[in-house]
Coordinates of C-alpha atoms in Angstrom, one line a residue:
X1 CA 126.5 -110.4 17.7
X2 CA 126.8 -108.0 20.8
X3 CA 128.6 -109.2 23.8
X4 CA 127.0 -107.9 26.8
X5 CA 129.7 -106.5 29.1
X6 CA 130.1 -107.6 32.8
X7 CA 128.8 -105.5 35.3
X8 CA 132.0 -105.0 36.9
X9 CA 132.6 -103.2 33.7
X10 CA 129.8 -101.2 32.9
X11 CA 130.3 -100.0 36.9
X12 CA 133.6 -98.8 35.7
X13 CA 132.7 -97.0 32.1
X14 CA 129.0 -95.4 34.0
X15 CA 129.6 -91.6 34.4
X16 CA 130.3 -91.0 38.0
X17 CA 127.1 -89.0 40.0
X18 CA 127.9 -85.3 40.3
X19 CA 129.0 -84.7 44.3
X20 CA 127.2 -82.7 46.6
X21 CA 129.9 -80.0 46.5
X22 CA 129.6 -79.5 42.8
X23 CA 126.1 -79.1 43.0
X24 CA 126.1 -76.7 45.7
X25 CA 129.0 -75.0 43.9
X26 CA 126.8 -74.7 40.7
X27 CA 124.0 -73.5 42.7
X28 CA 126.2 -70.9 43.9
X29 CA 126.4 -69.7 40.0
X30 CA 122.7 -70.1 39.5
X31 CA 121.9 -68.0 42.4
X32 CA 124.4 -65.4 41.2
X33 CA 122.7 -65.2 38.0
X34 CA 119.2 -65.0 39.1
X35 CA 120.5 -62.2 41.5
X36 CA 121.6 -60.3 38.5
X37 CA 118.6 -60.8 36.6
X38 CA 116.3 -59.6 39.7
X39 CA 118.7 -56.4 39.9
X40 CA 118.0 -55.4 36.2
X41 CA 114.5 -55.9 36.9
X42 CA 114.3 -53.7 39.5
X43 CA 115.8 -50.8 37.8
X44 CA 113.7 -51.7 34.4
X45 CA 110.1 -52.2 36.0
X46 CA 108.4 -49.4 37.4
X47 CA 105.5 -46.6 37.2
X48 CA 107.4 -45.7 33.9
X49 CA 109.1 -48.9 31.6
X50 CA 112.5 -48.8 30.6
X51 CA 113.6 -51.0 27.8
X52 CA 117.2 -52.8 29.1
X53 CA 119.2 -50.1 26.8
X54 CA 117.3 -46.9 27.9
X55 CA 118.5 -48.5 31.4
X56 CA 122.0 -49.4 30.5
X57 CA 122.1 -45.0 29.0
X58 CA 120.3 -44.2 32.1
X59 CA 122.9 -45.6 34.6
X60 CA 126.1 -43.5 32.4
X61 CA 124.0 -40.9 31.6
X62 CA 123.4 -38.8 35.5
X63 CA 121.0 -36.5 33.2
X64 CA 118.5 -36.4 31.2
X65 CA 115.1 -38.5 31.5
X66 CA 116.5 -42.1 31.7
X67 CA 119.5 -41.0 34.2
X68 CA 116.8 -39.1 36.3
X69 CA 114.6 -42.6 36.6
X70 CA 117.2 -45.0 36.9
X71 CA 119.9 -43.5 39.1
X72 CA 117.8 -41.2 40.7
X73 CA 114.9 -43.4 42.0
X74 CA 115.3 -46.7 41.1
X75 CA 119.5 -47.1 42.2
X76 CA 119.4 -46.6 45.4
X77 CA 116.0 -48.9 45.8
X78 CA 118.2 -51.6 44.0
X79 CA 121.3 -51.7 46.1
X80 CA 119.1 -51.2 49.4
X81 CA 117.6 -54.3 48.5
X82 CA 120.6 -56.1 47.9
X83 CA 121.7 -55.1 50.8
X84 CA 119.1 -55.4 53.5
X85 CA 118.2 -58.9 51.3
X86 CA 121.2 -60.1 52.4
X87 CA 121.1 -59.4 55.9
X88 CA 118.1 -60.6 56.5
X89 CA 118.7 -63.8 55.1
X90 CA 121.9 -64.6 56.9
X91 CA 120.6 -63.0 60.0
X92 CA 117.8 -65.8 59.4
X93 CA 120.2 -68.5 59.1
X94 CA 122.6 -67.4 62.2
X95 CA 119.3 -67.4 64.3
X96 CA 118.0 -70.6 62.7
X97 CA 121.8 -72.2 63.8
X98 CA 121.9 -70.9 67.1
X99 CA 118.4 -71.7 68.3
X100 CA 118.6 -74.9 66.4
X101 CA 115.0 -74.3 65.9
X102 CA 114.2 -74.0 62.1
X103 CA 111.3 -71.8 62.5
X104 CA 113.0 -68.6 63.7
X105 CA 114.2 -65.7 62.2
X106 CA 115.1 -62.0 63.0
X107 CA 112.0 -61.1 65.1
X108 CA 112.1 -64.4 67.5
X109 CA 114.6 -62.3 69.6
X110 CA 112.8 -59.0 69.7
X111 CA 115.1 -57.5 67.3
X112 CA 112.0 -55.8 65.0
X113 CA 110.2 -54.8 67.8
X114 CA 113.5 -53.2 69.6
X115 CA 113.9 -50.9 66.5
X116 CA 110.1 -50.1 65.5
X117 CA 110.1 -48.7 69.7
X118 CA 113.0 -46.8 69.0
X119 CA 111.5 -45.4 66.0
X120 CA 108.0 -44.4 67.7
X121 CA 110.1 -42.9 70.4
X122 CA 112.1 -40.9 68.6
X123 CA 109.0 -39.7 66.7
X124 CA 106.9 -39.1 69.4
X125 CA 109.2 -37.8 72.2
X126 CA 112.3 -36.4 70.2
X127 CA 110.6 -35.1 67.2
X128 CA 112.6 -36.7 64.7
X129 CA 111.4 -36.2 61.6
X130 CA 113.4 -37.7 58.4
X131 CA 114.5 -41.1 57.5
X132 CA 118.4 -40.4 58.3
X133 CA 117.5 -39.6 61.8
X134 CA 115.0 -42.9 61.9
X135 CA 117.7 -45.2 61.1
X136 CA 119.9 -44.5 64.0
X137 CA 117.2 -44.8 66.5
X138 CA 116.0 -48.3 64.6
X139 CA 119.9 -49.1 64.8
X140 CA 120.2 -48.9 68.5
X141 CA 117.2 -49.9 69.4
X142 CA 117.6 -53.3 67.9
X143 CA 121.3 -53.2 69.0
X144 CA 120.1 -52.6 72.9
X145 CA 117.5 -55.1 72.9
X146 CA 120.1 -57.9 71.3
X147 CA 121.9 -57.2 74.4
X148 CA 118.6 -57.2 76.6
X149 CA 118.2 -60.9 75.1
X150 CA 121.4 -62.0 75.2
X151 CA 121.7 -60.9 79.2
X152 CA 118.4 -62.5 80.7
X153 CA 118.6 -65.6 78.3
X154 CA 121.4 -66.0 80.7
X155 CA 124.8 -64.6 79.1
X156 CA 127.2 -67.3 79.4
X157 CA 125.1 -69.8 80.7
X158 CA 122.8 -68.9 77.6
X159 CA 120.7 -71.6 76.3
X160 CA 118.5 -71.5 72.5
X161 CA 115.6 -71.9 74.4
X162 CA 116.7 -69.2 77.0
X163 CA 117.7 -66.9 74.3
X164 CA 113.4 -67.5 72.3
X165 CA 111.8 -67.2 75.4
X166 CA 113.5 -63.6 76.5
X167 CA 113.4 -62.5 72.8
X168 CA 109.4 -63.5 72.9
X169 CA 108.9 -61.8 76.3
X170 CA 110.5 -58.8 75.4
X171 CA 108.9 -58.2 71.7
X172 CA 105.6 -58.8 73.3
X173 CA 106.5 -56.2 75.8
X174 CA 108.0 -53.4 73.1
X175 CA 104.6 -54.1 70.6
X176 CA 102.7 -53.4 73.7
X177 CA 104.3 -50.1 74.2
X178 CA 104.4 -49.5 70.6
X179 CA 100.5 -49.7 70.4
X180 CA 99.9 -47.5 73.3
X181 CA 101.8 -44.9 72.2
X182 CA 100.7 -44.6 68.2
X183 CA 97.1 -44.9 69.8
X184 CA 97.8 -41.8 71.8
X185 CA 99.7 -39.5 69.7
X186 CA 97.9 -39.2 66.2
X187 CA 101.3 -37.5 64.3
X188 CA 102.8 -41.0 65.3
X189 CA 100.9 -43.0 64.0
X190 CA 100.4 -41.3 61.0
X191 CA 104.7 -41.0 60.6
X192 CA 105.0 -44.7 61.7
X193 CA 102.2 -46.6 59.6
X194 CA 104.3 -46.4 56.1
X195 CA 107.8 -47.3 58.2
X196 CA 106.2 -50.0 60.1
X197 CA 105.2 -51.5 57.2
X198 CA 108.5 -52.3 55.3
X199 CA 109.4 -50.5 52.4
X200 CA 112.5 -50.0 49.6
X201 CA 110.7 -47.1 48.2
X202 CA 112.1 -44.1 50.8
X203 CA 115.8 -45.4 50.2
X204 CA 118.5 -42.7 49.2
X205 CA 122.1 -42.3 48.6
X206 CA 122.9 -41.2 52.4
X207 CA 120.5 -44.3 53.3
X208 CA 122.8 -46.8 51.8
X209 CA 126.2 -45.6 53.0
X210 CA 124.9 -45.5 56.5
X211 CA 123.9 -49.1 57.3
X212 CA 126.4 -50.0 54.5
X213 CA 129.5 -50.1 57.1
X214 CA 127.1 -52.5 59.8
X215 CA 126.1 -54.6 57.2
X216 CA 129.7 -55.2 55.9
X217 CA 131.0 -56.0 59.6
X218 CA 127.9 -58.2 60.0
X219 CA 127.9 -60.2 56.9
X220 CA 131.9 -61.2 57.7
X221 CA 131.1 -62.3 60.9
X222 CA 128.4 -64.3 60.2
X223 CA 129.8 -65.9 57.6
X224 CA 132.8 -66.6 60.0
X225 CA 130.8 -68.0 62.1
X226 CA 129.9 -71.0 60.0
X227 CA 132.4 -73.9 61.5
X228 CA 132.0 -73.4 64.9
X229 CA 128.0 -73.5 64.1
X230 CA 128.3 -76.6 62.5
X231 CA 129.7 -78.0 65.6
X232 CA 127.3 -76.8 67.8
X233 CA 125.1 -78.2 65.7
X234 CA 126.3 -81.6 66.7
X235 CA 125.5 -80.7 70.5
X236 CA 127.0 -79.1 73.1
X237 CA 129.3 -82.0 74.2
X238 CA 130.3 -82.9 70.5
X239 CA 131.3 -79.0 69.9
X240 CA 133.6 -79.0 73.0
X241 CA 134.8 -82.1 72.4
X242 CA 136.0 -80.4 68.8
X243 CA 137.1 -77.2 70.1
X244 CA 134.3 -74.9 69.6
X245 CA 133.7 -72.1 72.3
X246 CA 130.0 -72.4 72.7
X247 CA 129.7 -68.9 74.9
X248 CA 132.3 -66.9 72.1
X249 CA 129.8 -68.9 69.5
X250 CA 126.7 -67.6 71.0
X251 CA 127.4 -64.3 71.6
X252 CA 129.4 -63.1 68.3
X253 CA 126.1 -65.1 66.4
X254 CA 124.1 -62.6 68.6
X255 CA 126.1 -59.7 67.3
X256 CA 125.8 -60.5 64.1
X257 CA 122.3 -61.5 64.0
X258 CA 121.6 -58.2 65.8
X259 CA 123.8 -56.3 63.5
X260 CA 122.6 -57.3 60.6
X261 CA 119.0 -56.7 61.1
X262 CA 119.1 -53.9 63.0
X263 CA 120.8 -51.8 60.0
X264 CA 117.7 -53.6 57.6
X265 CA 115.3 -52.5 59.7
X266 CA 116.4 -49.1 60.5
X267 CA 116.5 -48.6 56.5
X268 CA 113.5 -50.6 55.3
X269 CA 111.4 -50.9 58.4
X270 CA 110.8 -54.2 59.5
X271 CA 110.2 -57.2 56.6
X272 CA 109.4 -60.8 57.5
X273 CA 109.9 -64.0 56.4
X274 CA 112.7 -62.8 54.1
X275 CA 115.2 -64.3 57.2
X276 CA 112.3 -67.8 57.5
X277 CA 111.9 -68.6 54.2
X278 CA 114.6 -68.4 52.4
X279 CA 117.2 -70.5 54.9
X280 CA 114.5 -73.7 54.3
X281 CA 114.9 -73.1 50.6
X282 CA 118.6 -73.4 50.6
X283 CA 118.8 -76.1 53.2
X284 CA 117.1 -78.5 51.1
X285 CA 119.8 -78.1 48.4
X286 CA 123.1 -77.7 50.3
X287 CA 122.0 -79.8 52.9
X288 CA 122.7 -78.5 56.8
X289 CA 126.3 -77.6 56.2
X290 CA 126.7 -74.0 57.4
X291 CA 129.4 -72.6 55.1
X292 CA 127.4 -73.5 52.1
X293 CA 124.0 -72.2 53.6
X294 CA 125.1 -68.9 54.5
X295 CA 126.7 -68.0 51.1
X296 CA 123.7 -69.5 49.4
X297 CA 121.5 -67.5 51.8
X298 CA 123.4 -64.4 51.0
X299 CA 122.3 -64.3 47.3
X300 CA 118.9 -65.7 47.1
X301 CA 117.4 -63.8 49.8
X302 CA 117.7 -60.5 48.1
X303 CA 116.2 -62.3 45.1
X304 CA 113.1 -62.4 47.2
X305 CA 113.4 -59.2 48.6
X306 CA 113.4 -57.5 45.1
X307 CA 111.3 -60.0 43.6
X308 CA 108.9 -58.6 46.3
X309 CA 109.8 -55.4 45.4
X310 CA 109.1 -55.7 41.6
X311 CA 105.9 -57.7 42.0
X312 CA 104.6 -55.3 44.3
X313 CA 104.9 -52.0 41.4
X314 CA 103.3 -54.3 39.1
X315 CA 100.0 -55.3 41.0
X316 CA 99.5 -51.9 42.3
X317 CA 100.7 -50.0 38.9
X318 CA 100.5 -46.7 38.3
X319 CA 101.2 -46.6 42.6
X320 CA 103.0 -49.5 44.4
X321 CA 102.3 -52.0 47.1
X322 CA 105.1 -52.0 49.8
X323 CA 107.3 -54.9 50.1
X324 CA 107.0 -55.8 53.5
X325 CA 103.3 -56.4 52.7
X326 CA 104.2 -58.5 49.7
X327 CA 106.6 -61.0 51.5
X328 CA 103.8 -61.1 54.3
X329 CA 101.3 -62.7 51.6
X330 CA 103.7 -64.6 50.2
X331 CA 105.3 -65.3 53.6
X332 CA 102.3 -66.9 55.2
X333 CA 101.6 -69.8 53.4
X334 CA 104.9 -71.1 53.0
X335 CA 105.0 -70.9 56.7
X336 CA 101.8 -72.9 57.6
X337 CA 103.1 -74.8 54.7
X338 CA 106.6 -75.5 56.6
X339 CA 104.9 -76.0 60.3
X340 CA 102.6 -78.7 58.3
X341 CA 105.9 -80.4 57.4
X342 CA 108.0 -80.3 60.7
X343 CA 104.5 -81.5 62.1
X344 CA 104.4 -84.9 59.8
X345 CA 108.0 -85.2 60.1
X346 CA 107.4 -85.7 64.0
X347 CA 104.6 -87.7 63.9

């Protein structure tokens, strides 16, 4: 005859629930792996298909037909991707923390429209010509408008909502100069309407060791930045009372923010919703704990990025749709669908 046991007992033999830090540790693995998979589909999936051997030759192999497809044009695509994926995702997160307003990301501060200026400017009045000379301009573009933001949201005294409203004055400002111009100078417009639209396909060698250095420095200080954004998170009095510098806080997130997508933009061109969408998706697993959202952040936005990437030479094939057009599809949705949400939650 079975005894049943006392629940003190059964409370005592029950497995114990897996803790919130092994599951975001495990999604930490998860998200390596998919990142590894999304790599080897970008360098397999193109105008011409590569099994995953003639890939593996074609990376050891710097001639021949495989070599010439896979190192030569598909590489460089791949690591930009990983690269500017990255920054745009923890740029996203940094700007999501310091604004405390979910819905921002890289272009609430006028850091896109700082570098597409730049870019029409150096087209139009300096004659610049190639991609190594457009990423430069992007570069400090972005870099000087970060500034910009950063001194009339108030400098020390700076505020989130300080910070959005210069960063919105001042993009709608630069897009207003950026239209007048391309509509004036033809050559512009034609040079500018492929960079404008965000795109992995131009990336080279030189490309990537350029921004490489920015993005480095970047991704170490924003992921630095994590603790003393948590306690900000708590409030301004709660951080002081904890030891946080809120001005040191505020500016180095600038930095970084600024940083990191200025050297994505000047390579890619500006892409959206990469820095939006992909901080939501990792907050609703790892919860709003900053040291596990950024490194989280840091892996799965690239899997977006050349997800985008890869979908985008398969709808188009034999030619290619650009990737900044594919996140925007994808993009918009998810953020009516995430403005629905924050709406209900309020009401």
């Amino acid at each position: 005859m079975l005894v049943d046991s006392p629940p003190e007992q059964r409370a005592e033999t029950a497995p114990a629930p897996p803790t919130r830090r092994a599951i975001r540790s495990f999604g930490l693995l998860v998200s390596v792996l998919i990142l590894m998979l999304v790599a080897v589909a970008s360098l397999a999936v193109g105008a011409k298909e590569l099994t995953l051997e003639q890939v593996w030759h074609g990376l050891f192999e710097s001639s021949g037909t495989y070599g010439d497809v896979v190192v030569d044009e598909r590489l460089a695509r791949t690591v930009l991707g990983l690269l500017a994926g990255a920054a745009l995702g923890l740029a996203g997160a940094v700007l999501q923390a310091l604004t405390r307003n979910p819905l921002a990301d890289p272009g609430l501060l006028g850091i896109n429209a700082g570098a597409s200026a730049a870019v029409v400017t150096a087209i139009t009045y300096f004659g610049v010509t190639s991609l190594s000379g457009y990423v430069w301009f992007a570069f400090f573009g972005a870099a000087a408008v970060g500034a910009l933001v950063w001194f009339l949201g108030g400098s020390r005294g700076a505020t989130p909502v300080r910070l959005a409203l210069a960063g919105t004055a001042i993009s709608a400002a630069l897009y207003g100069y950026l239209q007048a111009v391309m509509i004036m100078d033809s050559a512009a417009l034609g040079k500018m309407r492929f960079w404008t639209v965000g795109s992995l396909s131009s990336a080279t060698d030189a490309t990537v060791s350029q921004v490489l250095p920015f993005l480095a420095v970047g991704t170490v200080l924003a992921l630095c930045l994590a603790r003393p954004l948590n306690a900000m998170a708590m409030g301004d009095d709660t951080a002081k009372a904890l030891g946080a510098n809120l001005n040191r806080t505020r500016a180095l997130s600038m930095l970084a923010a600024t940083v990191l997508c200025g050297a994505a933009t000047a390579a890619c061109g500006p892409i959206v919703f990469v820095g939006l969408m992909v901080p939501h998706v990792v907050r609703s697993f790892t919860g709003p704990d900053l040291r596990w959202i950024l490194p989280h952040a840091t892996l799965l936005a690239p899997v977006l990025l050349l997800g985008a990437d890869v979908l985008g030479r398969i709808v188009a094939r034999p030619s290619e749709l650009q990737v900044g057009i594919v996140t925007a599809i994808l993009g918009g949705p998810v953020f009516i669908l995430l403005v629905r949400r924050r709406r209900t939650a309020q009401l």
